[in-house]
mmCIF file of C-alpha atoms in Angstrom:
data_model
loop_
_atom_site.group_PDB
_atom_site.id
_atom_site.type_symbol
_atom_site.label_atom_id
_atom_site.label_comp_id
_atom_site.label_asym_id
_atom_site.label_seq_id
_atom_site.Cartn_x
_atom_site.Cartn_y
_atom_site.Cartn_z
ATOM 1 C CA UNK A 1 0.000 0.000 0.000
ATOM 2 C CA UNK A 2 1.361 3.078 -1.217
ATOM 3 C CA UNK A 3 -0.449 5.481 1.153
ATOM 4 C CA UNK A 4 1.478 8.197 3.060
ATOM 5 C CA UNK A 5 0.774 10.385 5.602
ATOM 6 C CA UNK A 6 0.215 13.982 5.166
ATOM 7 C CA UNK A 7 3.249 15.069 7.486
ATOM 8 C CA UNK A 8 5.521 12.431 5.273
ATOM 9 C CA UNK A 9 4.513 14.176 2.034
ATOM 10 C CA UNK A 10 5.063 17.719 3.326
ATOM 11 C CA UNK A 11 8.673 16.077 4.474
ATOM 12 C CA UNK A 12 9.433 14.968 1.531
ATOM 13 C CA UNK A 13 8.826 18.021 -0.635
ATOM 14 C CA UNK A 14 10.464 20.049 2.171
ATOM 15 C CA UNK A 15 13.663 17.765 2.128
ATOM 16 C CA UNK A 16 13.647 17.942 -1.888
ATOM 17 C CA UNK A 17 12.947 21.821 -2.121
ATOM 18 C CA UNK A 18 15.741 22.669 0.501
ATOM 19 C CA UNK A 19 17.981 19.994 -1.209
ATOM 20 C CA UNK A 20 21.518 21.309 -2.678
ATOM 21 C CA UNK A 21 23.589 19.889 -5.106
ATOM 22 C CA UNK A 22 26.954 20.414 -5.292
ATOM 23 C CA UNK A 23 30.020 18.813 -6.902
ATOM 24 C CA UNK A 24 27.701 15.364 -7.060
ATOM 25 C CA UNK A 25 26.930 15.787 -3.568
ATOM 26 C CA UNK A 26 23.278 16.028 -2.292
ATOM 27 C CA UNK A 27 23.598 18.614 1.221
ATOM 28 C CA UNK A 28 20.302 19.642 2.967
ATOM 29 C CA UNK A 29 20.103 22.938 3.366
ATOM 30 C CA UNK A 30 21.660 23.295 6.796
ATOM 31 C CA UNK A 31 24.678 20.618 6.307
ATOM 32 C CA UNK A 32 25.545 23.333 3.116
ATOM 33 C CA UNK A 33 25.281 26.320 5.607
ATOM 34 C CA UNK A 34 27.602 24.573 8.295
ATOM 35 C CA UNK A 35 29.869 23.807 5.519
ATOM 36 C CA UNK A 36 30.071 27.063 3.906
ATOM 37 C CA UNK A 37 30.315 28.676 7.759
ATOM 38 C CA UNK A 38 34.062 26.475 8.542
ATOM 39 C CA UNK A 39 35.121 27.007 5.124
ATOM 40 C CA UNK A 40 34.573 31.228 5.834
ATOM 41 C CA UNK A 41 35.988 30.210 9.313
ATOM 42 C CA UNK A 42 38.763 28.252 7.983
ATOM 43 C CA UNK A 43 39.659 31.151 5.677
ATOM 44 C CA UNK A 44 39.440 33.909 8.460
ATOM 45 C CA UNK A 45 42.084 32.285 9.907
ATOM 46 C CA UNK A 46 44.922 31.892 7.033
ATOM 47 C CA UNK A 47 47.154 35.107 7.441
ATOM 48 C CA UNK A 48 45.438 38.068 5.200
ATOM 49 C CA UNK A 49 47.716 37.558 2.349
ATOM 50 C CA UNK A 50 46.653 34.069 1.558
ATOM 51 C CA UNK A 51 42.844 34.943 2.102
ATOM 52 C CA UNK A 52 40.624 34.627 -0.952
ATOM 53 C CA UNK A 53 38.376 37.957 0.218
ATOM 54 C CA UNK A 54 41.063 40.058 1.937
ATOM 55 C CA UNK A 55 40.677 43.960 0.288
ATOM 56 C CA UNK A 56 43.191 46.014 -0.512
ATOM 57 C CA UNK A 57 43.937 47.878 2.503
ATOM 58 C CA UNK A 58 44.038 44.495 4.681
ATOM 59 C CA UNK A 59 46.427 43.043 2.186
ATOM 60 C CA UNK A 60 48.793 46.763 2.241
ATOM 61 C CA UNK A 61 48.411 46.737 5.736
ATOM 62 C CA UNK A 62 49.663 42.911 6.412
ATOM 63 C CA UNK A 63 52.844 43.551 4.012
ATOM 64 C CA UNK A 64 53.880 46.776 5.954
ATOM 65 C CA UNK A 65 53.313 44.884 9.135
ATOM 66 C CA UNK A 66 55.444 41.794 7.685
ATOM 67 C CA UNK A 67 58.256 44.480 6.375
ATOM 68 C CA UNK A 68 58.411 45.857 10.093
ATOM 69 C CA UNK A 69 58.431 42.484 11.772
ATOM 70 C CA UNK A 70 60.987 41.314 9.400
ATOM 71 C CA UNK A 71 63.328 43.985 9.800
ATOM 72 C CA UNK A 72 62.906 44.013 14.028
ATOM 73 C CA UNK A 73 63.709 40.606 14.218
ATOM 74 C CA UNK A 74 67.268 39.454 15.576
ATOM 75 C CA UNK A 75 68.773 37.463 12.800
ATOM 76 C CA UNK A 76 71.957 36.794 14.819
ATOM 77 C CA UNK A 77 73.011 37.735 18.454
ATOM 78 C CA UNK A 78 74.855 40.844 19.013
ATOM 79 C CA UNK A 79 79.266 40.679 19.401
ATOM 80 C CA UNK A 80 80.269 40.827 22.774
ATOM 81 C CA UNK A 81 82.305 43.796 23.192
ATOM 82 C CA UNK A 82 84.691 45.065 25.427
ATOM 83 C CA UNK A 83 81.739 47.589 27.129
ATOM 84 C CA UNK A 84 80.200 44.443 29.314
ATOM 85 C CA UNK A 85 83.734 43.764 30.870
ATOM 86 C CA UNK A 86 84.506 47.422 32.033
ATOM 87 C CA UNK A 87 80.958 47.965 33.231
ATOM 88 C CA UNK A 88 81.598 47.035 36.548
ATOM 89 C CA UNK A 89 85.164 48.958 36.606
ATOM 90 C CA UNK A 90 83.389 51.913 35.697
ATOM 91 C CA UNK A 91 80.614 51.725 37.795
ATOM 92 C CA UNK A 92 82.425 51.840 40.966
ATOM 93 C CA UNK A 93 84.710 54.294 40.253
ATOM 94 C CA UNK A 94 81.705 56.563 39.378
ATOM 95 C CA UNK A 95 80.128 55.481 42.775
ATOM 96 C CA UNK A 96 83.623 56.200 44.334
ATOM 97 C CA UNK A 97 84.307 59.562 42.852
ATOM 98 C CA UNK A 98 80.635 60.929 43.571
ATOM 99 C CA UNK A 99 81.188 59.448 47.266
ATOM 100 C CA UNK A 100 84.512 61.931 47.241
ATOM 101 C CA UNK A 101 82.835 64.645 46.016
ATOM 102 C CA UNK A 102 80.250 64.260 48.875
ATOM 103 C CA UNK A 103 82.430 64.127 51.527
ATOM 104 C CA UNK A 104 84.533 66.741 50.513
ATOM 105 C CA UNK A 105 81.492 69.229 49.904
ATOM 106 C CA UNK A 106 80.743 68.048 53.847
ATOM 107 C CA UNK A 107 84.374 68.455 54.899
ATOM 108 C CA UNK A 108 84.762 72.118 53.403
ATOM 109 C CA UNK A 109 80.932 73.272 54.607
ATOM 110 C CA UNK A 110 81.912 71.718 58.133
ATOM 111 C CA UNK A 111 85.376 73.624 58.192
ATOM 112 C CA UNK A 112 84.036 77.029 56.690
ATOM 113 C CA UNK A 113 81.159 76.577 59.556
ATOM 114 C CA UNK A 114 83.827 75.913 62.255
ATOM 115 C CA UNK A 115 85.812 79.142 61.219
ATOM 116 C CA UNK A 116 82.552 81.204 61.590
ATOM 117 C CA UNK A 117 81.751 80.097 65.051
ATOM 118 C CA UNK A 118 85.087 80.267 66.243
ATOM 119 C CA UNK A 119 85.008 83.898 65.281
ATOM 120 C CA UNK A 120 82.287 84.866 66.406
ATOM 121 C CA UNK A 121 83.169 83.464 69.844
ATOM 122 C CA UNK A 122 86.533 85.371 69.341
ATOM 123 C CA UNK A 123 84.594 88.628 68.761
ATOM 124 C CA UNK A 124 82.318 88.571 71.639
ATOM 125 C CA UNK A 125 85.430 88.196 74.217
ATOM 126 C CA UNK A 126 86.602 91.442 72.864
ATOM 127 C CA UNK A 127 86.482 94.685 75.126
ATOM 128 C CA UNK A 128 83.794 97.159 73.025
ATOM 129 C CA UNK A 129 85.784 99.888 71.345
ATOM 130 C CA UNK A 130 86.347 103.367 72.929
ATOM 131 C CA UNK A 131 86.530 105.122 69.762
ATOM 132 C CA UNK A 132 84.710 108.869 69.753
ATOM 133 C CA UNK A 133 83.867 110.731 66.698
ATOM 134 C CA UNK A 134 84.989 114.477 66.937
ATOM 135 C CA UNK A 135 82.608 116.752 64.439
ATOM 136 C CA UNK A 136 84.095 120.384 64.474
ATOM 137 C CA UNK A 137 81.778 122.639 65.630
ATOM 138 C CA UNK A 138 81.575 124.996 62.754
ATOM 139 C CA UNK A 139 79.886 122.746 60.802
ATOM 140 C CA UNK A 140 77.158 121.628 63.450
ATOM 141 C CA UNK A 141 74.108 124.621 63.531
ATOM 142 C CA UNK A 142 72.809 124.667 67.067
ATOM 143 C CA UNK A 143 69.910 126.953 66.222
ATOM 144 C CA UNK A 144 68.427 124.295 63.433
ATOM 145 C CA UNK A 145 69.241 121.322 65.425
ATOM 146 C CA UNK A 146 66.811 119.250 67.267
ATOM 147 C CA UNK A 147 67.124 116.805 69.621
ATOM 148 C CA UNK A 148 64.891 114.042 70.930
#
């Protein structure tokens, strides 16, 4: 008996309506969308220059960035020089020169400071002077001068 349900026959002329065909291969319609989608995801992935829908710009771009990374990358190591070994020589003679410069900036403030409080020490035991000025008195006017 050849009968079929109504559900079968709409299934069947769904499944042979949303059919494809391609390259002697029979997809339905969402096996050829999940294929299409990892081949587009597959191709997203290769670098820009090997992409089948890169544009312009994304293909310029990826060269200039190649160029760059090509030319900053270390091709060989860089010769050991002489620098490295008298890095440390240097280095503490710097540290000791700048340490003798401190201390003599220290030593000459400290000595200069001495001097100044020893004189001033020196000064105070000192008798005050007894020294007088003498103005003539034709050139002092009594009349026109005041005092407090």
């Amino acid at each position: 008996m050849a009968t079929t349900n109504c559900y079968d026959r709409l299934y069947e002329n769904m499944k042979n309506r949303l059919t494809v065909v391609e390259s002697d291969s029979e997809y339905t319609l969402g096996e050829y969308m999940l294929k299409k989608a990892e081949h587009k995801k597959t191709q997203a992935m290769l670098p820009v220059s090997e992409r089948s829908f890169a544009t312009k710009g994304e293909r310029a771009l990826a060269i200039v960035s190649s160029f760059v990374n090509d030319k900053l990358t270390i091709k060989k190591p860089p010769v050991k020089d002489k620098t490295i070994k008298a890095f440390p020589f240097r280095a503490s003679a710097s540290a000791f020169l700048s340490a003798l410069v401190a201390c003599s900036f220290m030593l000459c403030f400290g000595l200069i400071g001495a001097k100044m409080l020893s004189s001033a020490a020196w000064g105070e035991d000192k008798a005050p002077s007894t020294v007088v000025a003498e103005i003539p008195l034709e050139e002092v006017d009594i009349e026109t001068t005041y005092f407090c």
